[in-house]
PDB file of C-alpha atoms in Angstrom:
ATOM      1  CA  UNK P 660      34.233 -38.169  49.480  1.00 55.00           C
ATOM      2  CA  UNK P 661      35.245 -36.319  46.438  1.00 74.00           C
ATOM      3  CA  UNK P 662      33.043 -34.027  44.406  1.00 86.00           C
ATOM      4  CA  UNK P 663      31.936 -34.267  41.010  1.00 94.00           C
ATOM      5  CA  UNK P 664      33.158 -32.509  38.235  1.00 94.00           C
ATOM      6  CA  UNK P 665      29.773 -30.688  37.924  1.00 95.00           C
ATOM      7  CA  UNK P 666      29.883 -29.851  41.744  1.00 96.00           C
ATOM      8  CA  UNK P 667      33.541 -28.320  41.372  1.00 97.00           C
ATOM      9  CA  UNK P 668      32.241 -26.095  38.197  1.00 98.00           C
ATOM     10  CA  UNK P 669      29.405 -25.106  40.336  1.00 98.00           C
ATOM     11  CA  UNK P 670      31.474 -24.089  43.104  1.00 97.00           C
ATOM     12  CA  UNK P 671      33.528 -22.239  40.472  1.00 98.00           C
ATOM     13  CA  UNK P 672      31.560 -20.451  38.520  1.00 98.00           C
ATOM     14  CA  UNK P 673      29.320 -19.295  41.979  1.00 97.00           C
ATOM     15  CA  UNK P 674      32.678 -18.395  43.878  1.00 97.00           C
ATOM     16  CA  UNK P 675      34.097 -16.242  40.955  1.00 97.00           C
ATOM     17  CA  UNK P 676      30.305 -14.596  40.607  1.00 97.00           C
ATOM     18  CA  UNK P 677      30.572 -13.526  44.500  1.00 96.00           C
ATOM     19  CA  UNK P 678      34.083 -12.437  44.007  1.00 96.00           C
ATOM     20  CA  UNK P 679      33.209 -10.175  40.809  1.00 96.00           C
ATOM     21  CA  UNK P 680      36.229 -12.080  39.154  1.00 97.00           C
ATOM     22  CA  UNK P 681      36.222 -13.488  35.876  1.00 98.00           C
ATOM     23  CA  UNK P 682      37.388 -16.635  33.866  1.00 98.00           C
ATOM     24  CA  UNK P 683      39.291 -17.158  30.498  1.00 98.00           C
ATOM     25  CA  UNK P 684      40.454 -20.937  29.304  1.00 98.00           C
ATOM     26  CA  UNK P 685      43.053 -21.879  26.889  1.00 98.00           C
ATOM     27  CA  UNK P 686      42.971 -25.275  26.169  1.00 98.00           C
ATOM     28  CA  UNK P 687      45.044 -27.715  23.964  1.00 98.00           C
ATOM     29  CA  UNK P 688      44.653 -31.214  24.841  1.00 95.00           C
ATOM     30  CA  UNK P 689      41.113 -30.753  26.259  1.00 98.00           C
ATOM     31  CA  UNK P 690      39.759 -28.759  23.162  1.00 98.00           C
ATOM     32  CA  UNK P 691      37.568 -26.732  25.210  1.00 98.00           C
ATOM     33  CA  UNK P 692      36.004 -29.160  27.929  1.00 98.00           C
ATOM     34  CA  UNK P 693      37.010 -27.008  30.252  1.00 98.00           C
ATOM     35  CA  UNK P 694      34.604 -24.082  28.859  1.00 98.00           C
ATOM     36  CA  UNK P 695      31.656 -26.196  28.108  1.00 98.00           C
ATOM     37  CA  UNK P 696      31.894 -27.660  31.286  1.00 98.00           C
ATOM     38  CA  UNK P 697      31.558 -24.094  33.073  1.00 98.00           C
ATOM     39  CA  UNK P 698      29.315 -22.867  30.864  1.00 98.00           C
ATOM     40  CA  UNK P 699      26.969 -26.105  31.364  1.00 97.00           C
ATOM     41  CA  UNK P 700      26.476 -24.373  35.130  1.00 97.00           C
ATOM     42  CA  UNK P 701      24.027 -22.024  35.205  1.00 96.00           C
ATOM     43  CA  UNK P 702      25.293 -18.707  36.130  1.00 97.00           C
ATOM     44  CA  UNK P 703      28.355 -19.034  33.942  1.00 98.00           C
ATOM     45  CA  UNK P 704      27.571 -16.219  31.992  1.00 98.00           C
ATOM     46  CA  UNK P 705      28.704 -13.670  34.852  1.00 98.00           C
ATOM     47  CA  UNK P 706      32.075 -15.469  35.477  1.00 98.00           C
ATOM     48  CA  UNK P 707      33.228 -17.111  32.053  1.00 98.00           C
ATOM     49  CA  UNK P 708      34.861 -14.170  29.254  1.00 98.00           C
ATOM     50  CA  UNK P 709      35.509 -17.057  26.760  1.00 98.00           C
ATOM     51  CA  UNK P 710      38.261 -19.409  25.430  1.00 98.00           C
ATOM     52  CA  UNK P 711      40.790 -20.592  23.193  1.00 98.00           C
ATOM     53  CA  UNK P 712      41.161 -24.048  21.525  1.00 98.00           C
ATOM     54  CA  UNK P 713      45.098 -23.784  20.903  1.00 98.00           C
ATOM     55  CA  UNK P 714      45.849 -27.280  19.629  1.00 95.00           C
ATOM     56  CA  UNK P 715      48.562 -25.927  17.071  1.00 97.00           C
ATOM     57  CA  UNK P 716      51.653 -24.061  18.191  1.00 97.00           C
ATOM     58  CA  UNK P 717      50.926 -21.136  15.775  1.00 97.00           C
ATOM     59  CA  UNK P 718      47.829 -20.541  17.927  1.00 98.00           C
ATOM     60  CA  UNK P 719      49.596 -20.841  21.010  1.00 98.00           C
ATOM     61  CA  UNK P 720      51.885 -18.330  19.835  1.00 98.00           C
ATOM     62  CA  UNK P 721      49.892 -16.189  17.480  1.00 98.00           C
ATOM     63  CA  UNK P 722      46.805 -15.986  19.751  1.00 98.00           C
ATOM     64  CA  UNK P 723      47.873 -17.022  23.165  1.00 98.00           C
ATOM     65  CA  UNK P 724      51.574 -14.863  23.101  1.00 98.00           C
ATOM     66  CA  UNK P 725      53.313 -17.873  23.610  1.00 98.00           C
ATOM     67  CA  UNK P 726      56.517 -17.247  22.881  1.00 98.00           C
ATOM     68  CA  UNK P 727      58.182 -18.949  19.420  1.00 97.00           C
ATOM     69  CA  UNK P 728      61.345 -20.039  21.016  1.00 97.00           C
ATOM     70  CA  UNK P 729      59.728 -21.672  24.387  1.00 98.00           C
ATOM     71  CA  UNK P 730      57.634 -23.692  21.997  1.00 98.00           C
ATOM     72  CA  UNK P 731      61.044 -24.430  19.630  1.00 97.00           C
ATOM     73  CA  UNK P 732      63.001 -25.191  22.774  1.00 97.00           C
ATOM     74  CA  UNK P 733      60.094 -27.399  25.139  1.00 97.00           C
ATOM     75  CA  UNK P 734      56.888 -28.183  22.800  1.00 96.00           C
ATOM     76  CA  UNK P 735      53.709 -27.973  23.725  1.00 97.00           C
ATOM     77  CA  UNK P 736      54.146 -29.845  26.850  1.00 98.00           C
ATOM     78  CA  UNK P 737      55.503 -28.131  28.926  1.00 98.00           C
ATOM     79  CA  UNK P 738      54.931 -26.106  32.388  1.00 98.00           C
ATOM     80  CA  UNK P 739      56.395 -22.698  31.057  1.00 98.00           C
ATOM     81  CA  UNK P 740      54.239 -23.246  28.321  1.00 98.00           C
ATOM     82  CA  UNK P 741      50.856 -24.459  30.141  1.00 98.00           C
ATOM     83  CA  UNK P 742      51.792 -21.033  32.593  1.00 98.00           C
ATOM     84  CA  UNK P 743      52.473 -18.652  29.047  1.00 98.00           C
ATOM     85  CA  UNK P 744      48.563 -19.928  28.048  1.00 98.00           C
ATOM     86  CA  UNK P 745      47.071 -19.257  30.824  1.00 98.00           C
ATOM     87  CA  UNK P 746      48.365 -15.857  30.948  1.00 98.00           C
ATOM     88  CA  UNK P 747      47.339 -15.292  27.155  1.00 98.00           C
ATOM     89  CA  UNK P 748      44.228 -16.791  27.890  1.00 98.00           C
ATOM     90  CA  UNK P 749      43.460 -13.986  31.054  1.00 98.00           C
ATOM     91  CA  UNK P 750      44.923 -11.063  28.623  1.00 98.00           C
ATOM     92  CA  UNK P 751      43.108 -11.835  25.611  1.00 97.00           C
ATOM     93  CA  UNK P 752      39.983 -12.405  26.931  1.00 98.00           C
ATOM     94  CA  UNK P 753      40.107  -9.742  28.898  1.00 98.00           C
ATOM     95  CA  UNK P 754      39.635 -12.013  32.172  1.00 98.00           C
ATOM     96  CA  UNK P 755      40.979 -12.139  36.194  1.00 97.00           C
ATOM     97  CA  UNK P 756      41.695 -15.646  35.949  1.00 98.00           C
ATOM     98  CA  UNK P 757      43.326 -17.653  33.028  1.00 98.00           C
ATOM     99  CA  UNK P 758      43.209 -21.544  33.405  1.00 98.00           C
ATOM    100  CA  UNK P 759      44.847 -23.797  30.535  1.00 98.00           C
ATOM    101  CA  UNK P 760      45.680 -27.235  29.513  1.00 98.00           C
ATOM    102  CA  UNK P 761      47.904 -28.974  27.405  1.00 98.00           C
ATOM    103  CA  UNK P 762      49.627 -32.549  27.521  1.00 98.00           C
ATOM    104  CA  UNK P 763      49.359 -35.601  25.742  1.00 98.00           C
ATOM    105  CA  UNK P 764      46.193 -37.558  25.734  1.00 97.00           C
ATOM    106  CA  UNK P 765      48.196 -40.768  23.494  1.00 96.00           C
ATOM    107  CA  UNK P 766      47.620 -42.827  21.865  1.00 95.00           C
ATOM    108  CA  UNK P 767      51.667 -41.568  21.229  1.00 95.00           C
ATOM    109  CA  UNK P 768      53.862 -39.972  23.208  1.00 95.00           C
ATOM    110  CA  UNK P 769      54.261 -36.262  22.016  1.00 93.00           C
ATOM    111  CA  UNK P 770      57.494 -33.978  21.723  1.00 88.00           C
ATOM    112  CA  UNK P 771      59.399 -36.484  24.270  1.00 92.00           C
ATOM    113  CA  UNK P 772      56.726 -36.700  26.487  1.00 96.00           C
ATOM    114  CA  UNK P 773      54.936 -40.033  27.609  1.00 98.00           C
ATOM    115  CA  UNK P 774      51.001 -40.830  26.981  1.00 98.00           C
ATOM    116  CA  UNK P 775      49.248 -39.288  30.278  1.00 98.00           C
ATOM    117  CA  UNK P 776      51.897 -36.244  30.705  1.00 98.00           C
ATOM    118  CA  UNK P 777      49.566 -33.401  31.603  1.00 98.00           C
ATOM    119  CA  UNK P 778      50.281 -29.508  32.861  1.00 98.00           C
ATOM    120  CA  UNK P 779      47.463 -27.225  33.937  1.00 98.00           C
ATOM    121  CA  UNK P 780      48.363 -23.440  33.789  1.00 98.00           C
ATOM    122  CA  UNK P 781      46.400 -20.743  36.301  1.00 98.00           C
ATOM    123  CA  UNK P 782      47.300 -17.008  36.095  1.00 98.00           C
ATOM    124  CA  UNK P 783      46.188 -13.754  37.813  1.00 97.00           C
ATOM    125  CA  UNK P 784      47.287  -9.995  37.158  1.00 95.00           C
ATOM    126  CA  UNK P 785      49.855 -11.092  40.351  1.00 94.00           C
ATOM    127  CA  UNK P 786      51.633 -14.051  37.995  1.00 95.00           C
ATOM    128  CA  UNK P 787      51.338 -17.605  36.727  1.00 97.00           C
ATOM    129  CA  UNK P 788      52.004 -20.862  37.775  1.00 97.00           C
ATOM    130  CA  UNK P 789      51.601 -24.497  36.010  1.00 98.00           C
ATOM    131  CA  UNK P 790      51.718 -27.727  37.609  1.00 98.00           C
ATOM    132  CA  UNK P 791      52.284 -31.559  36.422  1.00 98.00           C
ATOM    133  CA  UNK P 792      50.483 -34.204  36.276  1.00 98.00           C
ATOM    134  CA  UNK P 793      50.789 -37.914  35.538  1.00 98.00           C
ATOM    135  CA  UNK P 794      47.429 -39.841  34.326  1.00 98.00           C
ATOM    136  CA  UNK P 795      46.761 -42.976  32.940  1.00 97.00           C
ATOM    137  CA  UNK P 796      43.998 -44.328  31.149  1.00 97.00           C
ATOM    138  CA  UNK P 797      42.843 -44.044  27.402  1.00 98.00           C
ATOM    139  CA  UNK P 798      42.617 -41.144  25.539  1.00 97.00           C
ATOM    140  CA  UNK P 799      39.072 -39.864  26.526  1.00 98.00           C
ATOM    141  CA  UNK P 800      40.120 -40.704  29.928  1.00 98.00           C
ATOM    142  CA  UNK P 801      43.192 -38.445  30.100  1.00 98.00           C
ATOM    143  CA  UNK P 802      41.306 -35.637  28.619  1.00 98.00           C
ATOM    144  CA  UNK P 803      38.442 -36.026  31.386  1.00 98.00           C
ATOM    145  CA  UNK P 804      41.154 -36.206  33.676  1.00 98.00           C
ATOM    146  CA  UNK P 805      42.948 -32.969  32.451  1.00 98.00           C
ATOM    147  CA  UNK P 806      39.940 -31.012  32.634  1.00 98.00           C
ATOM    148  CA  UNK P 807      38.591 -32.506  35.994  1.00 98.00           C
ATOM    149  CA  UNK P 808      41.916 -31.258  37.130  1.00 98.00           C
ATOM    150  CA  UNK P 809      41.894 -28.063  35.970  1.00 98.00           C
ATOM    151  CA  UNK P 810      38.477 -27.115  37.384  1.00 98.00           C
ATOM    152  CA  UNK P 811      39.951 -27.987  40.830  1.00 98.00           C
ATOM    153  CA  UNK P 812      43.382 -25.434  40.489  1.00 98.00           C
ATOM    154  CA  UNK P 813      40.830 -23.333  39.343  1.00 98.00           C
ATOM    155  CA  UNK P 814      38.434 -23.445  42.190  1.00 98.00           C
ATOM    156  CA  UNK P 815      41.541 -23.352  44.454  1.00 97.00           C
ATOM    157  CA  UNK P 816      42.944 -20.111  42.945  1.00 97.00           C
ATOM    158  CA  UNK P 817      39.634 -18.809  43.374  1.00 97.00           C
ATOM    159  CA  UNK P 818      39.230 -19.924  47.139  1.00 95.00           C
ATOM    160  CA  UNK P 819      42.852 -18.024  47.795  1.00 92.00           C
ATOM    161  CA  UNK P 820      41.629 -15.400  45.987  1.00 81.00           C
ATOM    162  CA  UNK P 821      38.886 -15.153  48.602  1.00 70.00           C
ATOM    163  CA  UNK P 822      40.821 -14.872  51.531  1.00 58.00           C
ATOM    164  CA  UNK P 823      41.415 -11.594  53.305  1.00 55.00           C
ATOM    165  CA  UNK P 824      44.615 -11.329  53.513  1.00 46.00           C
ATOM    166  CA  UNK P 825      45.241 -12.118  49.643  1.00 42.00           C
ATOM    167  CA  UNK P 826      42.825  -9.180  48.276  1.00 38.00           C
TER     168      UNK P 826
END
């Protein structure tokens, strides 16, 4: 049985409270879901430093440290890029963890990339890592989808984080 999206922020925001660790977003395609869905669990205000809406590439780069020529070479939807956001999102905020989001929600495929193509960036002090996803569905339904998804890489970085021998 899978949980829901309020259960995984739950076990997020009171998993990154016991660890002392805390939480930065930077979010394109979700345009901060991912934040108001942490901050919606009680507690959040010991885990979650804040956020970034990036939806333009001059944020990305400006804000996030994105760099200019990833963006010129990929766009915005990209793995390298998702990975680059989530590390901005962790140094800017001043945060343990950096989570991030960016794809296309449609209804038009964007920079080359087909309606549903999604990448969810993590990053620690120790690196950062993105990973793809394929979803289908309208355009609300690919952002719930995006942020559902990155609520559950985060939980999972924060579950490795809690094992001995990774502290």
């Amino acid at each position: 049985m899978s949980r829901s999206i309020g259960e995984v922020a739950e076990s997020a925001v009171v998993l990154a409270i016991k660890q002392g660790l805390t939480v930065a977003t930077a979010e394109s395609l979700t345009a901060g879901l991912v934040a108001a869905t942490l901050a919606d669990t009680p507690g959040a205000s010991g885990m979650l430093q804040g956020g970034v809406v990036a939806y333009q590439n001059s944020v990305k780069s400006a804000i996030l440290g994105v760099p200019a020529d990833l963006l010129g070479a990929v766009g915005s939807v990209d793995g390298g890029v998702a990975a680059a956001m989530a590390d901005g999102a962790r140094r800017a905020c001043g945060a343990d963890v950096g989570v991030s989001t960016t794809g296309v929600a449609g209804p038009l495929a964007h920079d080359g990339k087909p309606v549903g193509t999604v990448y969810i960036g993590i990053a620690t002090a120790d690196g950062s890592v993105a990973y793809a996803y394929s979803f289908e569905g309208d355009r609300p339904g690919i952002r719930a989808q995006a942020m559902s998804a990155a609520l559950e890489r985060l939980l999972e970085c924060l579950v490795q984080a809690d094992l001995p021998h990774v502290k």
